[in-house]
XYZ file of C-alpha atoms in Angstrom:
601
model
C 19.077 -18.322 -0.624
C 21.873 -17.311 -2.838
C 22.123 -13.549 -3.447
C 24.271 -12.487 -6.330
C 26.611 -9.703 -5.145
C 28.339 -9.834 -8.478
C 24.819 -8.632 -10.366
C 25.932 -4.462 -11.286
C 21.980 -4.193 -13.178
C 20.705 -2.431 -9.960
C 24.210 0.099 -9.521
C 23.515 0.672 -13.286
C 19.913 1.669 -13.431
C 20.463 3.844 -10.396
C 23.878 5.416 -12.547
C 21.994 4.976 -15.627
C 20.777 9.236 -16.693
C 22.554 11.145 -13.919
C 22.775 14.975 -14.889
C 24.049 16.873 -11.640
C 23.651 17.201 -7.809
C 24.657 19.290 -5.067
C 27.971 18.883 -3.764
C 27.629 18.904 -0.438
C 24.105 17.081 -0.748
C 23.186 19.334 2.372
C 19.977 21.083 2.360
C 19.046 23.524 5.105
C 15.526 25.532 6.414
C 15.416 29.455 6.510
C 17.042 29.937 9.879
C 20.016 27.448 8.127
C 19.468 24.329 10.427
C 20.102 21.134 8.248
C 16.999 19.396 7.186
C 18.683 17.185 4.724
C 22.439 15.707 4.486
C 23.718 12.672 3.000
C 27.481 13.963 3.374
C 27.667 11.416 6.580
C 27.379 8.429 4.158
C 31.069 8.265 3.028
C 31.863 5.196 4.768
C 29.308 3.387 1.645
C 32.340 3.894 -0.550
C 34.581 1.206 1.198
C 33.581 -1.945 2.550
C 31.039 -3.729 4.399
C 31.844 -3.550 8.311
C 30.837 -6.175 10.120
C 28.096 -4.162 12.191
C 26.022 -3.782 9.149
C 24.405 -7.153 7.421
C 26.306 -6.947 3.668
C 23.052 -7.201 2.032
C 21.524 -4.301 3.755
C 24.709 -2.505 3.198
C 24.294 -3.243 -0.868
C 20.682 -1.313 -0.671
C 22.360 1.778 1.092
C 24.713 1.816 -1.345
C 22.404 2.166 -3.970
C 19.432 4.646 -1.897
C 22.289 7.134 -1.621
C 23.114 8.095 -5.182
C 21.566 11.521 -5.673
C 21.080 14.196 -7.927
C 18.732 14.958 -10.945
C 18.618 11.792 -13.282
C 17.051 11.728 -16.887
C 14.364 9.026 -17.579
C 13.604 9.285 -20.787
C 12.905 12.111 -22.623
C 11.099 14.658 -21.316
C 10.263 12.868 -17.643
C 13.096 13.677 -15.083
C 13.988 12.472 -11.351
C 15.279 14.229 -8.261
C 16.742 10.544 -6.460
C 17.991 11.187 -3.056
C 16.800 14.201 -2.089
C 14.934 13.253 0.772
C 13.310 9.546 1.800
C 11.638 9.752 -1.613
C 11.941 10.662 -4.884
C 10.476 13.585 -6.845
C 9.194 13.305 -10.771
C 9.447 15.668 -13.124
C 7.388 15.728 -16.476
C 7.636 18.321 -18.795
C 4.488 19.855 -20.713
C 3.504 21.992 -23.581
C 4.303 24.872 -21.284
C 5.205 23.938 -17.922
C 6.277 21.091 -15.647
C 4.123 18.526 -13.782
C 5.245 17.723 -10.461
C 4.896 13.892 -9.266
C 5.209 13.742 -5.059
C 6.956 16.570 -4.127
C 8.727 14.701 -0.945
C 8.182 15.714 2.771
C 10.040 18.651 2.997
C 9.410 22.138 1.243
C 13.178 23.123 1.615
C 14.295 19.329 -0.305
C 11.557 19.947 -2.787
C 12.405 23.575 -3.470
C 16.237 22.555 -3.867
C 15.424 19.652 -6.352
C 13.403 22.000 -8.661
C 16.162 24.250 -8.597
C 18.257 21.645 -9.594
C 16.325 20.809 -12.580
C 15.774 24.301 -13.481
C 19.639 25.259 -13.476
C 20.097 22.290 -15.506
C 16.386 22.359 -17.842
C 15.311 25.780 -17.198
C 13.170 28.016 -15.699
C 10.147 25.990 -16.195
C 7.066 27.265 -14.077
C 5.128 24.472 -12.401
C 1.478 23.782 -14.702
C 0.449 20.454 -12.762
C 1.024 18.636 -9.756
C 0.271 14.611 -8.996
C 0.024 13.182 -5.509
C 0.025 9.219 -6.224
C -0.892 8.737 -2.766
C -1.627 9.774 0.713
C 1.549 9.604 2.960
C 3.212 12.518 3.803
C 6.874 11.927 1.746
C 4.741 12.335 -1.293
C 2.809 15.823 -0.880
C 4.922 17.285 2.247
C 6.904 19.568 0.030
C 4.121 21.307 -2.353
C 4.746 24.628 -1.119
C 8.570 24.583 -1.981
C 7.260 23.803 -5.596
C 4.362 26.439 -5.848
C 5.837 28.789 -2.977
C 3.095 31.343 -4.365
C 0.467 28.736 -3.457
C -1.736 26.435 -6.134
C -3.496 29.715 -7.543
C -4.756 27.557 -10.806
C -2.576 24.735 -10.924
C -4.279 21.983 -11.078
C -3.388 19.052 -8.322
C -4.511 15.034 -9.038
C -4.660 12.684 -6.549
C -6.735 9.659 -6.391
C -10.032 9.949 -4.327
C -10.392 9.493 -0.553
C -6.846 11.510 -0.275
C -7.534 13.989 1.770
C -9.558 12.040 4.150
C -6.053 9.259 4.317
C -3.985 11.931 4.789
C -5.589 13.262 7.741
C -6.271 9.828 9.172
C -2.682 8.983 9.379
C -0.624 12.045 9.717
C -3.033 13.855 12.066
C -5.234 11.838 13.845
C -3.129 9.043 14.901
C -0.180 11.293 14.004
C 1.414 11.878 17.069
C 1.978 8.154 17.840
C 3.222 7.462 14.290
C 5.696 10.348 14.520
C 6.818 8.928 17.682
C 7.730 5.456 16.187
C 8.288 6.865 13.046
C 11.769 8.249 14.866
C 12.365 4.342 16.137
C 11.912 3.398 12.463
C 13.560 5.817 10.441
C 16.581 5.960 13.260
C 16.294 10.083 13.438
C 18.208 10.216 16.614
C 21.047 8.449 14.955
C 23.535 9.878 12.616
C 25.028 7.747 9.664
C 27.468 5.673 10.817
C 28.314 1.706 10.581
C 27.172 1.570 14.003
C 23.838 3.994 13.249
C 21.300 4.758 10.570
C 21.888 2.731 7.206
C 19.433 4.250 4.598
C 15.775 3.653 5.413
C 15.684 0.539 2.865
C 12.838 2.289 0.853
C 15.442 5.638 0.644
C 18.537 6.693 2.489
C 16.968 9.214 5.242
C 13.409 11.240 5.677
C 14.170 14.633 5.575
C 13.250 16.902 8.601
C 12.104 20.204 7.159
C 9.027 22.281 6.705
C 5.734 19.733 5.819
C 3.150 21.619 3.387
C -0.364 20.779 1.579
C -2.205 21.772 -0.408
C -5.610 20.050 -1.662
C -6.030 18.315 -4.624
C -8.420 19.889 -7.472
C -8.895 16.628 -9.424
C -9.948 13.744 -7.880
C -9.264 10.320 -9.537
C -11.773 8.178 -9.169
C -11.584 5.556 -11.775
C -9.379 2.742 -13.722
C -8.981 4.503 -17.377
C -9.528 7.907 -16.561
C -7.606 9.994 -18.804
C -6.670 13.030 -18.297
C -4.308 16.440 -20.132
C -2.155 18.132 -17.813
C -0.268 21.103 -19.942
C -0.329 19.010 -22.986
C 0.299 15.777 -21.264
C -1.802 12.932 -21.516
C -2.405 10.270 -18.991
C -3.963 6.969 -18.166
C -4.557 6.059 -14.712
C -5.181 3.078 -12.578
C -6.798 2.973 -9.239
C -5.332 0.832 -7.059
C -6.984 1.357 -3.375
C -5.663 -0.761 -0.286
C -2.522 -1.415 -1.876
C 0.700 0.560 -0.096
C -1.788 3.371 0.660
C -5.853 3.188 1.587
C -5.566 6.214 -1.775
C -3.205 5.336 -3.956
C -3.055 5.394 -8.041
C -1.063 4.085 -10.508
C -0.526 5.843 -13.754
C 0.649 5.764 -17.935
C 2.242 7.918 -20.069
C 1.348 6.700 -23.622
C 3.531 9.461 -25.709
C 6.793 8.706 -23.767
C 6.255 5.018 -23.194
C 6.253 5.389 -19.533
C 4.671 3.696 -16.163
C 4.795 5.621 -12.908
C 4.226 2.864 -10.367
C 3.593 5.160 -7.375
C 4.759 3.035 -4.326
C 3.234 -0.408 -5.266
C 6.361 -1.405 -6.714
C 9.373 -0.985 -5.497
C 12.867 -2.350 -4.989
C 12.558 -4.526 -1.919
C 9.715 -5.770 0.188
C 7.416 -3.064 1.329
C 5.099 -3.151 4.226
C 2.049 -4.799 4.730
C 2.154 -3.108 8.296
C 4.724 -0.460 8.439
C 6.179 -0.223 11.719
C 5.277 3.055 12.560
C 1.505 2.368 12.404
C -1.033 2.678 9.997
C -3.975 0.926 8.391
C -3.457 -3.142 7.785
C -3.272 -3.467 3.856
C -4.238 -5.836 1.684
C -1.738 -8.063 0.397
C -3.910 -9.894 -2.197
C -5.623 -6.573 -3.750
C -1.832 -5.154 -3.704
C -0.688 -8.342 -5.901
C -3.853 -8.279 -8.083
C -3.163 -4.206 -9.023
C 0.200 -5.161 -9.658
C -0.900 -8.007 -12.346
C -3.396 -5.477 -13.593
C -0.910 -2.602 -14.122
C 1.229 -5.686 -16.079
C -1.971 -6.397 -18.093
C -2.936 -2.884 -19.608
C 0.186 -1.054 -19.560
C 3.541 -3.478 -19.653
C 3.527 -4.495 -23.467
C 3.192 -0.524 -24.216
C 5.965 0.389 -21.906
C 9.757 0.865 -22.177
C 10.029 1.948 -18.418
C 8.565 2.080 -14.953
C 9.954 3.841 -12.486
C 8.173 4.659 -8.670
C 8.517 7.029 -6.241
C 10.589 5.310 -4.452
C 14.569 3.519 -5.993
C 15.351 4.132 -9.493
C 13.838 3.072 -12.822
C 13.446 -0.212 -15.117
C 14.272 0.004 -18.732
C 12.959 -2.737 -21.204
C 9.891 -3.942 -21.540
C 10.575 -7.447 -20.893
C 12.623 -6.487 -17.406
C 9.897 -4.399 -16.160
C 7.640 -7.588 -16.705
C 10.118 -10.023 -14.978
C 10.252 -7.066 -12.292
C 6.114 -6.524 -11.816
C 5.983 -10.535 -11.946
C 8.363 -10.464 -8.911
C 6.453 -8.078 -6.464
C 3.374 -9.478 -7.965
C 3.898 -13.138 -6.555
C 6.207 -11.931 -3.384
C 2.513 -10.246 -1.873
C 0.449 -13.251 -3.503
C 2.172 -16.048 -2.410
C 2.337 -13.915 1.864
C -1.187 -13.457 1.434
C -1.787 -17.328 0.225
C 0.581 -19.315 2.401
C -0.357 -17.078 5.013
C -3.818 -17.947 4.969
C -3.307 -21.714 4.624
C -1.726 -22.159 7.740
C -3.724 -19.645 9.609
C -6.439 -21.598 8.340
C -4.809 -24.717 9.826
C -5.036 -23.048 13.087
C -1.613 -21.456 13.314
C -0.865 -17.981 15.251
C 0.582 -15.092 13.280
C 3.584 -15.236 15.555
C 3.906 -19.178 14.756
C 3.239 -18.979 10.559
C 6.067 -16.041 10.635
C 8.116 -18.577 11.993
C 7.382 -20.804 9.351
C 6.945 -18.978 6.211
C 10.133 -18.412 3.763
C 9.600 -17.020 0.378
C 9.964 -19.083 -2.385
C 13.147 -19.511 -4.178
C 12.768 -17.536 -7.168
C 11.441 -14.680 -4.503
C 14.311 -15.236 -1.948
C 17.284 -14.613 -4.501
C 15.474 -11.369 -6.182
C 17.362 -8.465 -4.971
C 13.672 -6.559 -5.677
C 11.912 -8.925 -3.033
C 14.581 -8.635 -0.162
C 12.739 -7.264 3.421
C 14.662 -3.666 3.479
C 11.610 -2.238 4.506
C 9.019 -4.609 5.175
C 10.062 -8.240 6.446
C 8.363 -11.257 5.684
C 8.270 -11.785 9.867
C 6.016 -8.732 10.172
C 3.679 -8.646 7.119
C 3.072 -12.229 7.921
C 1.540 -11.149 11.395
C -0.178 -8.340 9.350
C -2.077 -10.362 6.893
C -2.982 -12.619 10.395
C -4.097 -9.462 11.898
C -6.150 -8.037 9.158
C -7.903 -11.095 8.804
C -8.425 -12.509 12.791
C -7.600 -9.350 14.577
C -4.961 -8.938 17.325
C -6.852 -11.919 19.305
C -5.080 -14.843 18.363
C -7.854 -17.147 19.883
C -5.826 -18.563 23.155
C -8.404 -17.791 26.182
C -5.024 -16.651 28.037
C -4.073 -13.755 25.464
C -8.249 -12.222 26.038
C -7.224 -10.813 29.820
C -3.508 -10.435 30.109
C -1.246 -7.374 32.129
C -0.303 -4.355 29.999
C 3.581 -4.423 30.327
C 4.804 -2.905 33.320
C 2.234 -4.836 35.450
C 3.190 -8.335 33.405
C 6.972 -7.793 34.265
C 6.899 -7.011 37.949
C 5.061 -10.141 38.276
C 7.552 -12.198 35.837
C 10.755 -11.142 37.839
C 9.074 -12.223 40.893
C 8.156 -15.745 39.548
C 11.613 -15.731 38.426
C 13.280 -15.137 41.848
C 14.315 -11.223 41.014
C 15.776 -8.935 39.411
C 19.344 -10.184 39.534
C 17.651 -13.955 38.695
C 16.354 -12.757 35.468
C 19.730 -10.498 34.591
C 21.791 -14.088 35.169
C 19.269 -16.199 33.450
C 19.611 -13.377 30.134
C 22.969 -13.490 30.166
C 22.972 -17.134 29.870
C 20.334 -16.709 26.734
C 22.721 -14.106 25.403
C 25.946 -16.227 25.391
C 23.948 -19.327 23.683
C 23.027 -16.719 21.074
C 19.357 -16.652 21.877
C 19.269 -12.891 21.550
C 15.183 -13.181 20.798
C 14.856 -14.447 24.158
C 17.213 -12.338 25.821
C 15.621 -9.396 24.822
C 11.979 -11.084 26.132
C 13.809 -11.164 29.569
C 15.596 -8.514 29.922
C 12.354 -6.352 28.759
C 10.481 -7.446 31.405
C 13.524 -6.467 33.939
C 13.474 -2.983 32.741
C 9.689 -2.848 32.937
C 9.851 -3.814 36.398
C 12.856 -1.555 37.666
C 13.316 0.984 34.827
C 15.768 2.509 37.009
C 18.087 -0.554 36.987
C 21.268 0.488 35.272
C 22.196 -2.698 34.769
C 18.718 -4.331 33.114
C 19.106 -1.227 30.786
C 22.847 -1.821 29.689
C 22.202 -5.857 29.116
C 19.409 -4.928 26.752
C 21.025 -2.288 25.138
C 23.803 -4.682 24.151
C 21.021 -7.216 23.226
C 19.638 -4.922 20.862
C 22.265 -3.581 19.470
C 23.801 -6.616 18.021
C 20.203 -7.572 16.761
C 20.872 -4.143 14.691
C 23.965 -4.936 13.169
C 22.186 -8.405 11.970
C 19.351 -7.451 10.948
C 18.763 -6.867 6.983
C 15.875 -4.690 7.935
C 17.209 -0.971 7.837
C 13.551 -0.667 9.782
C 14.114 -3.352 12.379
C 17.681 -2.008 12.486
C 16.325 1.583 13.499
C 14.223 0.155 16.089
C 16.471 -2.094 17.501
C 19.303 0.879 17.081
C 16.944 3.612 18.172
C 15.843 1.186 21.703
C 19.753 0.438 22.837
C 20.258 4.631 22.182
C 17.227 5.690 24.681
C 17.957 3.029 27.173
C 21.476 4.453 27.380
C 20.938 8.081 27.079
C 17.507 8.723 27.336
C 14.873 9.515 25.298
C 15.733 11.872 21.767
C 13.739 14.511 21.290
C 11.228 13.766 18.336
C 12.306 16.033 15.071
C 9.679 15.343 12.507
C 6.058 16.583 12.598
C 3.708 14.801 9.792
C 0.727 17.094 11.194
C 2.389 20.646 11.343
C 1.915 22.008 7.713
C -1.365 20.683 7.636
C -3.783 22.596 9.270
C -4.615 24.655 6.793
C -5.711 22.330 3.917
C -8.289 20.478 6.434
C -11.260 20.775 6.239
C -13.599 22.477 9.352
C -14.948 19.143 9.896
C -11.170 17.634 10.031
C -10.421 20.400 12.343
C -13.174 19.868 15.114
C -12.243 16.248 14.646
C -8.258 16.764 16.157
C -10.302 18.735 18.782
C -12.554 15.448 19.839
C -9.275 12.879 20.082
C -7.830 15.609 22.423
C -10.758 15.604 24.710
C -10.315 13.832 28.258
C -13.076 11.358 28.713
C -12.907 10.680 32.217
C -12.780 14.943 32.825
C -15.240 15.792 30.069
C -18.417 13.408 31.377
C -19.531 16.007 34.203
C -19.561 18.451 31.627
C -22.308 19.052 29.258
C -22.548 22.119 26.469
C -23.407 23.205 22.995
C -21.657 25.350 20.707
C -22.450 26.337 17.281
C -19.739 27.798 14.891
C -21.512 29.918 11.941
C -18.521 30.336 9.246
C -19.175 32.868 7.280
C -16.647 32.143 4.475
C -18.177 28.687 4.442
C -22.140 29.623 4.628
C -22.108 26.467 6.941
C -22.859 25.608 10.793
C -20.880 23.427 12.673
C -22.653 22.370 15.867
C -20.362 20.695 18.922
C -22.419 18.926 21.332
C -20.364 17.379 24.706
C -22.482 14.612 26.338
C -21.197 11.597 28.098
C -17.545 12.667 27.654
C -17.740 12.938 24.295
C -17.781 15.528 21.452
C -20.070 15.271 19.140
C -20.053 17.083 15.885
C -22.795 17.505 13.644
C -22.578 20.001 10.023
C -25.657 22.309 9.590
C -27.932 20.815 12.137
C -31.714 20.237 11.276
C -32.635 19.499 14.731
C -32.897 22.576 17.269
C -31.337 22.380 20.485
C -30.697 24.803 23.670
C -27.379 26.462 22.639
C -25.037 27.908 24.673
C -22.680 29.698 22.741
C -22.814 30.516 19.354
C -19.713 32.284 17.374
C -19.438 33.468 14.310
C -16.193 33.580 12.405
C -14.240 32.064 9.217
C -12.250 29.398 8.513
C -8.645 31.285 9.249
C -10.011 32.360 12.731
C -10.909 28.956 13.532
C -7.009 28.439 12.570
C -6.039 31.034 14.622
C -7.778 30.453 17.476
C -6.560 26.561 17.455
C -3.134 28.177 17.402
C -3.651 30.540 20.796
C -4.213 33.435 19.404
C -7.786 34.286 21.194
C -11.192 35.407 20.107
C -10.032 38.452 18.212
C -12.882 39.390 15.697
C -15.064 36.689 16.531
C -18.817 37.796 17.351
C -19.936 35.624 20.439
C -23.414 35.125 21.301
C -24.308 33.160 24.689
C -21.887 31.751 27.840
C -18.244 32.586 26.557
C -17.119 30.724 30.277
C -18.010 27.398 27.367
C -15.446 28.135 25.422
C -12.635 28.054 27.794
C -14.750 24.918 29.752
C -14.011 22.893 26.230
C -10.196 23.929 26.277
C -9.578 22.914 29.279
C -10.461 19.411 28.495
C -8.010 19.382 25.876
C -4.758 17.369 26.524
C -1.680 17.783 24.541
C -0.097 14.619 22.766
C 3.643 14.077 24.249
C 5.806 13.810 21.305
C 8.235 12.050 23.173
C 6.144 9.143 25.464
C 8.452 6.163 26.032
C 8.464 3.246 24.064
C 11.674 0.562 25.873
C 10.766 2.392 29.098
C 7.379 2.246 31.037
């Protein structure tokens, strides 16, 4: 590997357009609490310390320039304004609005931005290019009003990704997402260093609204406000819904988040479906096949741009071969019998990968997506009868401090691993101490150390959160959880979505002596939801053909159902049968804990 720290063409493609930011780049809510602040980063303006790997360092140089940067003509960026960045095309009338980040507040502050410096352009189209939440979170601070008739694109299936992963499973993700993302950690040479894939995820209000075209096809075309465009699909790639898409009259490629400037994730870290390397790298080729040659830019919603036709080839080609040859070499040796833990031991990219600034793991590592493709392919099982039956964690380390003589035994024999520099096995060790006395003091310190100088070494700015984010709670505790994926969006599920957060809440073991039906007639809707609890669990079935013995019916709309989800009682809904069922179904309800342990048991 031989990274070229003299090479300026990254520092001058982010530089390269810059109109105006905010000075201080701090964005607050309504009540005034800080959502947003890169004013912490200062320290990026001298030189690497030596608690921060130098190439890691480079990247959060670059993820913190900020402010409203020109494209080309007549397509505009908001760059560091939040984890990701905002788009701005303008129409015949309007502007078109291309992932409006997480936050409403950053959103609303970047279109100001542009406004103050483009004018007061009203919004006339809106583009999600994919399900996660740092690209749709902050609709409402762009169309505060609502969508009234502004049409939104997105590709298909993204309502039904968006509520798989920031709802359903969203608790959890939010969770590690704080590990990841290092929220409880300011920035700081010893804290948070950018995110790799942007400096920091903002914290503010999270908003959606639904899309009102779906895109469901490779050459669609489409006019927004006088704007034509061309998209690709491109499905399992960084996202299950995800889209690529052209501009022919300004000569311009908006890559979405399948091509970016580092590594991304085959498995991000906070959770989420497996994806698949070798569709990701054959959309990428595609994208280079029937829009590069037409192209004088591409630019994502992630980093900053790539001018020139023939550098935005050489870039594609890049992240093109970096997921094909994972997905290949990772398949050849699992094919020759290897674990995912053993061929991410043995994999390392390929030259002409390794020394591409685009292809270094910021984000995703090649140690992780490795195990991914393994998993996505084989499954967590990695075929050994020993792994089939083993003890969840806290069980597993009482019983490995035993067989190691005690507690004290297994501090000595980490400290021993730590001073040979084995800080991989350390950390094994001294895990399995904490498991086993989590009140230990003294386990907790050792590790804390142990993961804190696998931070500063890491080139991860992901790894580095976790690692960062694990010494923090084992010293102080566990940090409150400040982002919420879920919270805005209630409203734009649909009633089916909404019974569905209802079922993953229900409490198996409680709910099988129970047994009920309950029909919801919504009026605004003209539909009937039945819910049917049997064997512990809830069953929902839409406008039911088959009769059954009810016991409550209610009849209400859509914003009641809200409402009542919220607390707020059965004001103004008409109830028919045993109302004692209603309150029998809450209380099986359990509550996620925002903030369950993760380095503790």
């Amino acid at each position: 590997m031989a990274l070229d720290y003299e090479d300026r063409t990254d520092f001058e493609n982010a530089d390269r357009g810059f109109i105006a930011t905010l000075t201080p780049m701090t964005i607050r809510d309504a009540d005034g609490a800080i959502v947003f602040d890169t004013s912490g980063y200062a320290f990026l303006d001298g030189p690497c310390p030596d608690t921060v790997n130098p190439s890691l360092f480079r990247q959060a140089q670059l993820n913190v320039k900020n402010g409203l940067y020109q494209v080309v003509e007549g397509i505009y960026q908001i760059r560091g304004f939040d984890i990701s960045n905002m788009t701005i095309v303008e129409g015949d009338t309007g502007v078109i609005i291309i992932d409006p980040l997480i936050s409403t507040e950053c959103a609303a502050a970047g279109l100001a931005l542009y406004r103050e410096h483009r004018g007061d352009r009203p919004v006339t189209g809106v583009i999600y290019t994919h399900s996660h939440g740092d690209h749709f979170g902050g609709v409402a601070g762009v169309l505060p009003d609502g969508p009234g008739e502004v049409p939104i694109l997105a590709p298909a299936g993204f309502m039904a990704e968006a509520v798989s992963e920031n709802v359903y499973a969203g608790n959890a993700m939010t969770r590690r997402a704080s590990y990841m993302y290092a929220i409880g950690l300011g920035p700081a040479p010893d804290g948070q260093m950018s995110t790799g894939l942007g400096i920091q995820a903002s914290t503010g209000t999270l908003s959606l609204y639904p899309p009102t075209i779906d895109i469901t096809a490779t050459g669609q075309r489409e006019t927004v406000d006088g704007v034509p465009i061309v998209f690709q699909m491109t499905p399992g790639t960084e996202a299950p819904a995800e889209m690529n898409f052209y501009f022919p009259n300004h000569r311009a490629l908006c890559l979405a988040e399948n091509a970016t400037h580092n590594l991304h994730n085959v498995l991000t870290l906070r959770g989420a479906l497996v994806r698949d390397a070798r569709i990701w790298s054959h959309y990428i080729d595609e994208a280079i096949d029937m829009f590069a040659s037409d192209s004088d830019v591409a630019f994502a919603s992630h980093h900053w741009p790539t001018w020139g036709t023939d550098n935005l080839v050489e870039f594609l080609s890049v992240q093109r071969d970096l997921y094909c040859y994972l997905h290949d070499q990772t398949l050849r040796l699992l094919n020759q019998g290897l674990t995912g833990a053993e061929i991410a031991e043995q994999i390392e990219l390929s030259p002409g990968l390794a020394d591409s600034w685009s292809a270094r793991g910021y984000y995703g590592s090649v140690s992780h997506n490795v195990k991914a493709i393994y998993q996505r392919y084989l499954g967590w099982f990695d075929g050994h009868p020993s792994s089939l039956w083993q003890h969840p964690p806290e069980a597993a380390a009482t019983r490995y401090v035993q067989a190691f003589g005690g507690i004290d035994a297994v501090l000595e024999k980490a400290a021993g691993f730590t001073r040979d520099g084995d800080l991989r096995f350390a950390a094994e060790l001294l895990k399995h101490a904490v498991f086993a006395e989590p009140g230990n003091a003294a386990a907790k310190n050792a590790l804390a150390e142990v993961y804190t100088t696998l931070g500063y070494g890491s080139e991860n700015a992901t790894w580095r959160g976790f690692y960062l984010m694990g010494a923090k709670e084992l010293r102080d505790g566990i940090y409150p959880t400040a982002l919420n994926l879920a919270g805005g969006m209630a409203a734009a599920l649909s009633v089916e979505q909404l019974f569905d957060t209802v079922a993953i809440r229900v409490n198996g073991p409680r709910a099988a002596a129970e047994s009920f039906v309950i029909d919801w007639q919504f009026t605004d809707l003209g539909t009937t939801v039945r819910l049917t609890l049997s064997n512990g669990a809830l069953i929902r079935t839409v406008d039911p053909r088959r009769k059954a013995e009810v016991d409550l019916t209610l009849t209400l709309t859509k914003p009641q159902l809200l409402g009542l989800l919220a607390g707020k009682g059965l004001d103004g809904i008409d109830q028919v049968g045993d109302t004692t069922v209603l309150q029998r179904l809450l209380g099986l309800l359990e509550q996620p804990d925002p903030d369950f342990a993760i380095v503790t048991p």
